[in-house]
């Protein structure tokens, strides 16, 4: 049984993959690093 938070995490992860791809990042990890370094 999937919990809502698990589903949310999966949706967020796949959204980030698409966003990373569209923005030209090689991976979600790169995109996350960029997001985490914002002031």
mmCIF file as gemmi writes it, N, C-alpha and C atoms, coordinates in Angstrom:
data_model
loop_
_atom_site.group_PDB
_atom_site.id
_atom_site.type_symbol
_atom_site.label_atom_id
_atom_site.label_alt_id
_atom_site.label_comp_id
_atom_site.label_asym_id
_atom_site.label_entity_id
_atom_site.label_seq_id
_atom_site.pdbx_PDB_ins_code
_atom_site.Cartn_x
_atom_site.Cartn_y
_atom_site.Cartn_z
_atom_site.occupancy
_atom_site.B_iso_or_equiv
_atom_site.pdbx_formal_charge
_atom_site.auth_seq_id
_atom_site.auth_asym_id
_atom_site.pdbx_PDB_model_num
ATOM 1 N N . UNK Axp A 1 ? 0.849 -1.203 0 1 0 ? 1 A 1
ATOM 2 C CA . UNK Axp A 1 ? 0 0 0 1 0 ? 1 A 1
ATOM 3 C C . UNK Axp A 1 ? 0.88 1.246 0 1 0 ? 1 A 1
ATOM 4 N N . UNK Axp A 2 ? 0.64 2.094 -0.978 1 0 ? 2 A 1
ATOM 5 C CA . UNK Axp A 2 ? 1.402 3.333 -1.051 1 0 ? 2 A 1
ATOM 6 C C . UNK Axp A 2 ? 0.754 4.403 -0.191 1 0 ? 2 A 1
ATOM 7 N N . UNK Axp A 3 ? 1.574 5.089 0.546 1 0 ? 3 A 1
ATOM 8 C CA . UNK Axp A 3 ? 1.08 6.21 1.334 1 0 ? 3 A 1
ATOM 9 C C . UNK Axp A 3 ? 1.084 7.465 0.479 1 0 ? 3 A 1
ATOM 10 N N . UNK Axp A 4 ? 0.26 8.427 0.879 1 0 ? 4 A 1
ATOM 11 C CA . UNK Axp A 4 ? 0.17 9.647 0.084 1 0 ? 4 A 1
ATOM 12 C C . UNK Axp A 4 ? 1.533 10.326 -0.04 1 0 ? 4 A 1
ATOM 13 N N . UNK Axp A 5 ? 2.283 10.344 1.054 1 0 ? 5 A 1
ATOM 14 C CA . UNK Axp A 5 ? 3.586 11.011 0.983 1 0 ? 5 A 1
ATOM 15 C C . UNK Axp A 5 ? 4.53 10.298 0.019 1 0 ? 5 A 1
ATOM 16 N N . UNK Axp A 6 ? 4.397 8.971 -0.082 1 0 ? 6 A 1
ATOM 17 C CA . UNK Axp A 6 ? 5.209 8.224 -1.045 1 0 ? 6 A 1
ATOM 18 C C . UNK Axp A 6 ? 4.825 8.611 -2.468 1 0 ? 6 A 1
ATOM 19 N N . UNK Axp A 7 ? 3.509 8.717 -2.701 1 0 ? 7 A 1
ATOM 20 C CA . UNK Axp A 7 ? 3.032 9.121 -4.023 1 0 ? 7 A 1
ATOM 21 C C . UNK Axp A 7 ? 3.5 10.53 -4.348 1 0 ? 7 A 1
ATOM 22 N N . UNK Axp A 8 ? 3.381 11.431 -3.373 1 0 ? 8 A 1
ATOM 23 C CA . UNK Axp A 8 ? 3.828 12.809 -3.576 1 0 ? 8 A 1
ATOM 24 C C . UNK Axp A 8 ? 5.311 12.848 -3.933 1 0 ? 8 A 1
ATOM 25 N N . UNK Axp A 9 ? 6.105 12.043 -3.237 1 0 ? 9 A 1
ATOM 26 C CA . UNK Axp A 9 ? 7.538 11.997 -3.501 1 0 ? 9 A 1
ATOM 27 C C . UNK Axp A 9 ? 7.811 11.494 -4.914 1 0 ? 9 A 1
ATOM 28 N N . UNK Axp A 10 ? 7.059 10.464 -5.328 1 0 ? 10 A 1
ATOM 29 C CA . UNK Axp A 10 ? 7.236 9.916 -6.672 1 0 ? 10 A 1
ATOM 30 C C . UNK Axp A 10 ? 6.849 10.931 -7.737 1 0 ? 10 A 1
ATOM 31 N N . UNK Axp A 11 ? 5.737 11.621 -7.507 1 0 ? 11 A 1
ATOM 32 C CA . UNK Axp A 11 ? 5.28 12.632 -8.463 1 0 ? 11 A 1
ATOM 33 C C . UNK Axp A 11 ? 6.302 13.759 -8.547 1 0 ? 11 A 1
ATOM 34 N N . UNK Axp A 12 ? 6.783 14.198 -7.388 1 0 ? 12 A 1
ATOM 35 C CA . UNK Axp A 12 ? 7.774 15.272 -7.354 1 0 ? 12 A 1
ATOM 36 C C . UNK Axp A 12 ? 9.043 14.846 -8.081 1 0 ? 12 A 1
ATOM 37 N N . UNK Axp A 13 ? 9.457 13.606 -7.851 1 0 ? 13 A 1
ATOM 38 C CA . UNK Axp A 13 ? 10.669 13.088 -8.478 1 0 ? 13 A 1
ATOM 39 C C . UNK Axp A 13 ? 10.535 13.059 -9.995 1 0 ? 13 A 1
ATOM 40 N N . UNK Axp A 14 ? 9.383 12.568 -10.489 1 0 ? 14 A 1
ATOM 41 C CA . UNK Axp A 14 ? 9.204 12.495 -11.94 1 0 ? 14 A 1
ATOM 42 C C . UNK Axp A 14 ? 9.05 13.889 -12.532 1 0 ? 14 A 1
ATOM 43 N N . UNK Axp A 15 ? 8.423 14.803 -11.772 1 0 ? 15 A 1
ATOM 44 C CA . UNK Axp A 15 ? 8.302 16.19 -12.226 1 0 ? 15 A 1
ATOM 45 C C . UNK Axp A 15 ? 9.686 16.817 -12.34 1 0 ? 15 A 1
ATOM 46 N N . UNK Axp A 16 ? 10.524 16.552 -11.347 1 0 ? 16 A 1
ATOM 47 C CA . UNK Axp A 16 ? 11.886 17.085 -11.376 1 0 ? 16 A 1
ATOM 48 C C . UNK Axp A 16 ? 12.679 16.509 -12.544 1 0 ? 16 A 1
ATOM 49 N N . UNK Axp A 17 ? 12.448 15.238 -12.86 1 0 ? 17 A 1
ATOM 50 C CA . UNK Axp A 17 ? 13.149 14.631 -13.998 1 0 ? 17 A 1
ATOM 51 C C . UNK Axp A 17 ? 12.789 15.352 -15.287 1 0 ? 17 A 1
ATOM 52 N N . UNK Axp A 18 ? 11.492 15.636 -15.458 1 0 ? 18 A 1
ATOM 53 C CA . UNK Axp A 18 ? 11.038 16.34 -16.656 1 0 ? 18 A 1
ATOM 54 C C . UNK Axp A 18 ? 11.595 17.757 -16.67 1 0 ? 18 A 1
ATOM 55 N N . UNK Axp A 19 ? 11.536 18.419 -15.52 1 0 ? 19 A 1
ATOM 56 C CA . UNK Axp A 19 ? 12.037 19.789 -15.42 1 0 ? 19 A 1
ATOM 57 C C . UNK Axp A 19 ? 13.535 19.833 -15.716 1 0 ? 19 A 1
ATOM 58 N N . UNK Axp A 20 ? 14.278 18.892 -15.14 1 0 ? 20 A 1
ATOM 59 C CA . UNK Axp A 20 ? 15.721 18.839 -15.366 1 0 ? 20 A 1
ATOM 60 C C . UNK Axp A 20 ? 16.01 18.65 -16.85 1 0 ? 20 A 1
ATOM 61 N N . UNK Axp A 21 ? 15.26 17.755 -17.482 1 0 ? 21 A 1
ATOM 62 C CA . UNK Axp A 21 ? 15.434 17.483 -18.903 1 0 ? 21 A 1
ATOM 63 C C . UNK Axp A 21 ? 15.151 18.738 -19.726 1 0 ? 21 A 1
ATOM 64 N N . UNK Axp A 22 ? 14.04 19.402 -19.436 1 0 ? 22 A 1
ATOM 65 C CA . UNK Axp A 22 ? 13.66 20.605 -20.185 1 0 ? 22 A 1
ATOM 66 C C . UNK Axp A 22 ? 14.665 21.727 -20.007 1 0 ? 22 A 1
ATOM 67 N N . UNK Axp A 23 ? 15.231 21.834 -18.801 1 0 ? 23 A 1
ATOM 68 C CA . UNK Axp A 23 ? 16.179 22.904 -18.514 1 0 ? 23 A 1
ATOM 69 C C . UNK Axp A 23 ? 17.594 22.547 -18.953 1 0 ? 23 A 1
ATOM 70 N N . UNK Axp A 24 ? 17.771 21.327 -19.436 1 0 ? 24 A 1
ATOM 71 C CA . UNK Axp A 24 ? 19.066 20.936 -19.966 1 0 ? 24 A 1
ATOM 72 C C . UNK Axp A 24 ? 20.04 20.386 -18.941 1 0 ? 24 A 1
ATOM 73 N N . UNK Axp A 25 ? 19.544 20.036 -17.756 1 0 ? 25 A 1
ATOM 74 C CA . UNK Axp A 25 ? 20.428 19.413 -16.772 1 0 ? 25 A 1
ATOM 75 C C . UNK Axp A 25 ? 20.601 17.944 -17.122 1 0 ? 25 A 1
ATOM 76 N N . UNK Axp A 26 ? 21.782 17.411 -16.783 1 0 ? 26 A 1
ATOM 77 C CA . UNK Axp A 26 ? 22.042 16.012 -17.082 1 0 ? 26 A 1
ATOM 78 C C . UNK Axp A 26 ? 21.261 15.091 -16.159 1 0 ? 26 A 1
ATOM 79 N N . UNK Axp A 27 ? 20.977 15.576 -14.957 1 0 ? 27 A 1
ATOM 80 C CA . UNK Axp A 27 ? 20.299 14.718 -13.985 1 0 ? 27 A 1
ATOM 81 C C . UNK Axp A 27 ? 19.499 15.529 -12.988 1 0 ? 27 A 1
ATOM 82 N N . UNK Axp A 28 ? 18.624 14.841 -12.284 1 0 ? 28 A 1
ATOM 83 C CA . UNK Axp A 28 ? 17.832 15.473 -11.234 1 0 ? 28 A 1
ATOM 84 C C . UNK Axp A 28 ? 18.749 15.97 -10.123 1 0 ? 28 A 1
ATOM 85 N N . UNK Axp A 29 ? 19.831 15.236 -9.877 1 0 ? 29 A 1
ATOM 86 C CA . UNK Axp A 29 ? 20.771 15.614 -8.823 1 0 ? 29 A 1
ATOM 87 C C . UNK Axp A 29 ? 21.349 17.003 -9.098 1 0 ? 29 A 1
ATOM 88 N N . UNK Axp A 30 ? 21.716 17.256 -10.354 1 0 ? 30 A 1
ATOM 89 C CA . UNK Axp A 30 ? 22.23 18.574 -10.72 1 0 ? 30 A 1
ATOM 90 C C . UNK Axp A 30 ? 21.197 19.656 -10.458 1 0 ? 30 A 1
ATOM 91 N N . UNK Axp A 31 ? 19.957 19.381 -10.862 1 0 ? 31 A 1
ATOM 92 C CA . UNK Axp A 31 ? 18.877 20.343 -10.667 1 0 ? 31 A 1
ATOM 93 C C . UNK Axp A 31 ? 18.647 20.599 -9.183 1 0 ? 31 A 1
ATOM 94 N N . UNK Axp A 32 ? 18.654 19.536 -8.38 1 0 ? 32 A 1
ATOM 95 C CA . UNK Axp A 32 ? 18.456 19.685 -6.937 1 0 ? 32 A 1
ATOM 96 C C . UNK Axp A 32 ? 19.573 20.517 -6.323 1 0 ? 32 A 1
ATOM 97 N N . UNK Axp A 33 ? 20.814 20.3 -6.778 1 0 ? 33 A 1
ATOM 98 C CA . UNK Axp A 33 ? 21.939 21.084 -6.271 1 0 ? 33 A 1
ATOM 99 C C . UNK Axp A 33 ? 21.708 22.56 -6.561 1 0 ? 33 A 1
ATOM 100 N N . UNK Axp A 34 ? 21.27 22.862 -7.797 1 0 ? 34 A 1
ATOM 101 C CA . UNK Axp A 34 ? 20.992 24.245 -8.172 1 0 ? 34 A 1
ATOM 102 C C . UNK Axp A 34 ? 19.893 24.833 -7.289 1 0 ? 34 A 1
ATOM 103 N N . UNK Axp A 35 ? 18.82 24.06 -7.081 1 0 ? 35 A 1
ATOM 104 C CA . UNK Axp A 35 ? 17.706 24.546 -6.265 1 0 ? 35 A 1
ATOM 105 C C . UNK Axp A 35 ? 18.142 24.777 -4.823 1 0 ? 35 A 1
ATOM 106 N N . UNK Axp A 36 ? 19.006 23.914 -4.319 1 0 ? 36 A 1
ATOM 107 C CA . UNK Axp A 36 ? 19.449 24.02 -2.932 1 0 ? 36 A 1
ATOM 108 C C . UNK Axp A 36 ? 20.441 25.153 -2.711 1 0 ? 36 A 1
ATOM 109 N N . UNK Axp A 37 ? 21.068 25.644 -3.778 1 0 ? 37 A 1
ATOM 110 C CA . UNK Axp A 37 ? 22.051 26.713 -3.61 1 0 ? 37 A 1
ATOM 111 C C . UNK Axp A 37 ? 21.427 28.093 -3.765 1 0 ? 37 A 1
ATOM 112 N N . UNK Axp A 38 ? 20.123 28.142 -4.047 1 0 ? 38 A 1
ATOM 113 C CA . UNK Axp A 38 ? 19.453 29.446 -4.122 1 0 ? 38 A 1
ATOM 114 C C . UNK Axp A 38 ? 19.472 30.122 -2.759 1 0 ? 38 A 1
ATOM 115 N N . UNK Axp A 39 ? 19.753 31.42 -2.737 1 0 ? 39 A 1
ATOM 116 C CA . UNK Axp A 39 ? 19.789 32.142 -1.459 1 0 ? 39 A 1
ATOM 117 C C . UNK Axp A 39 ? 18.411 32.242 -0.804 1 0 ? 39 A 1
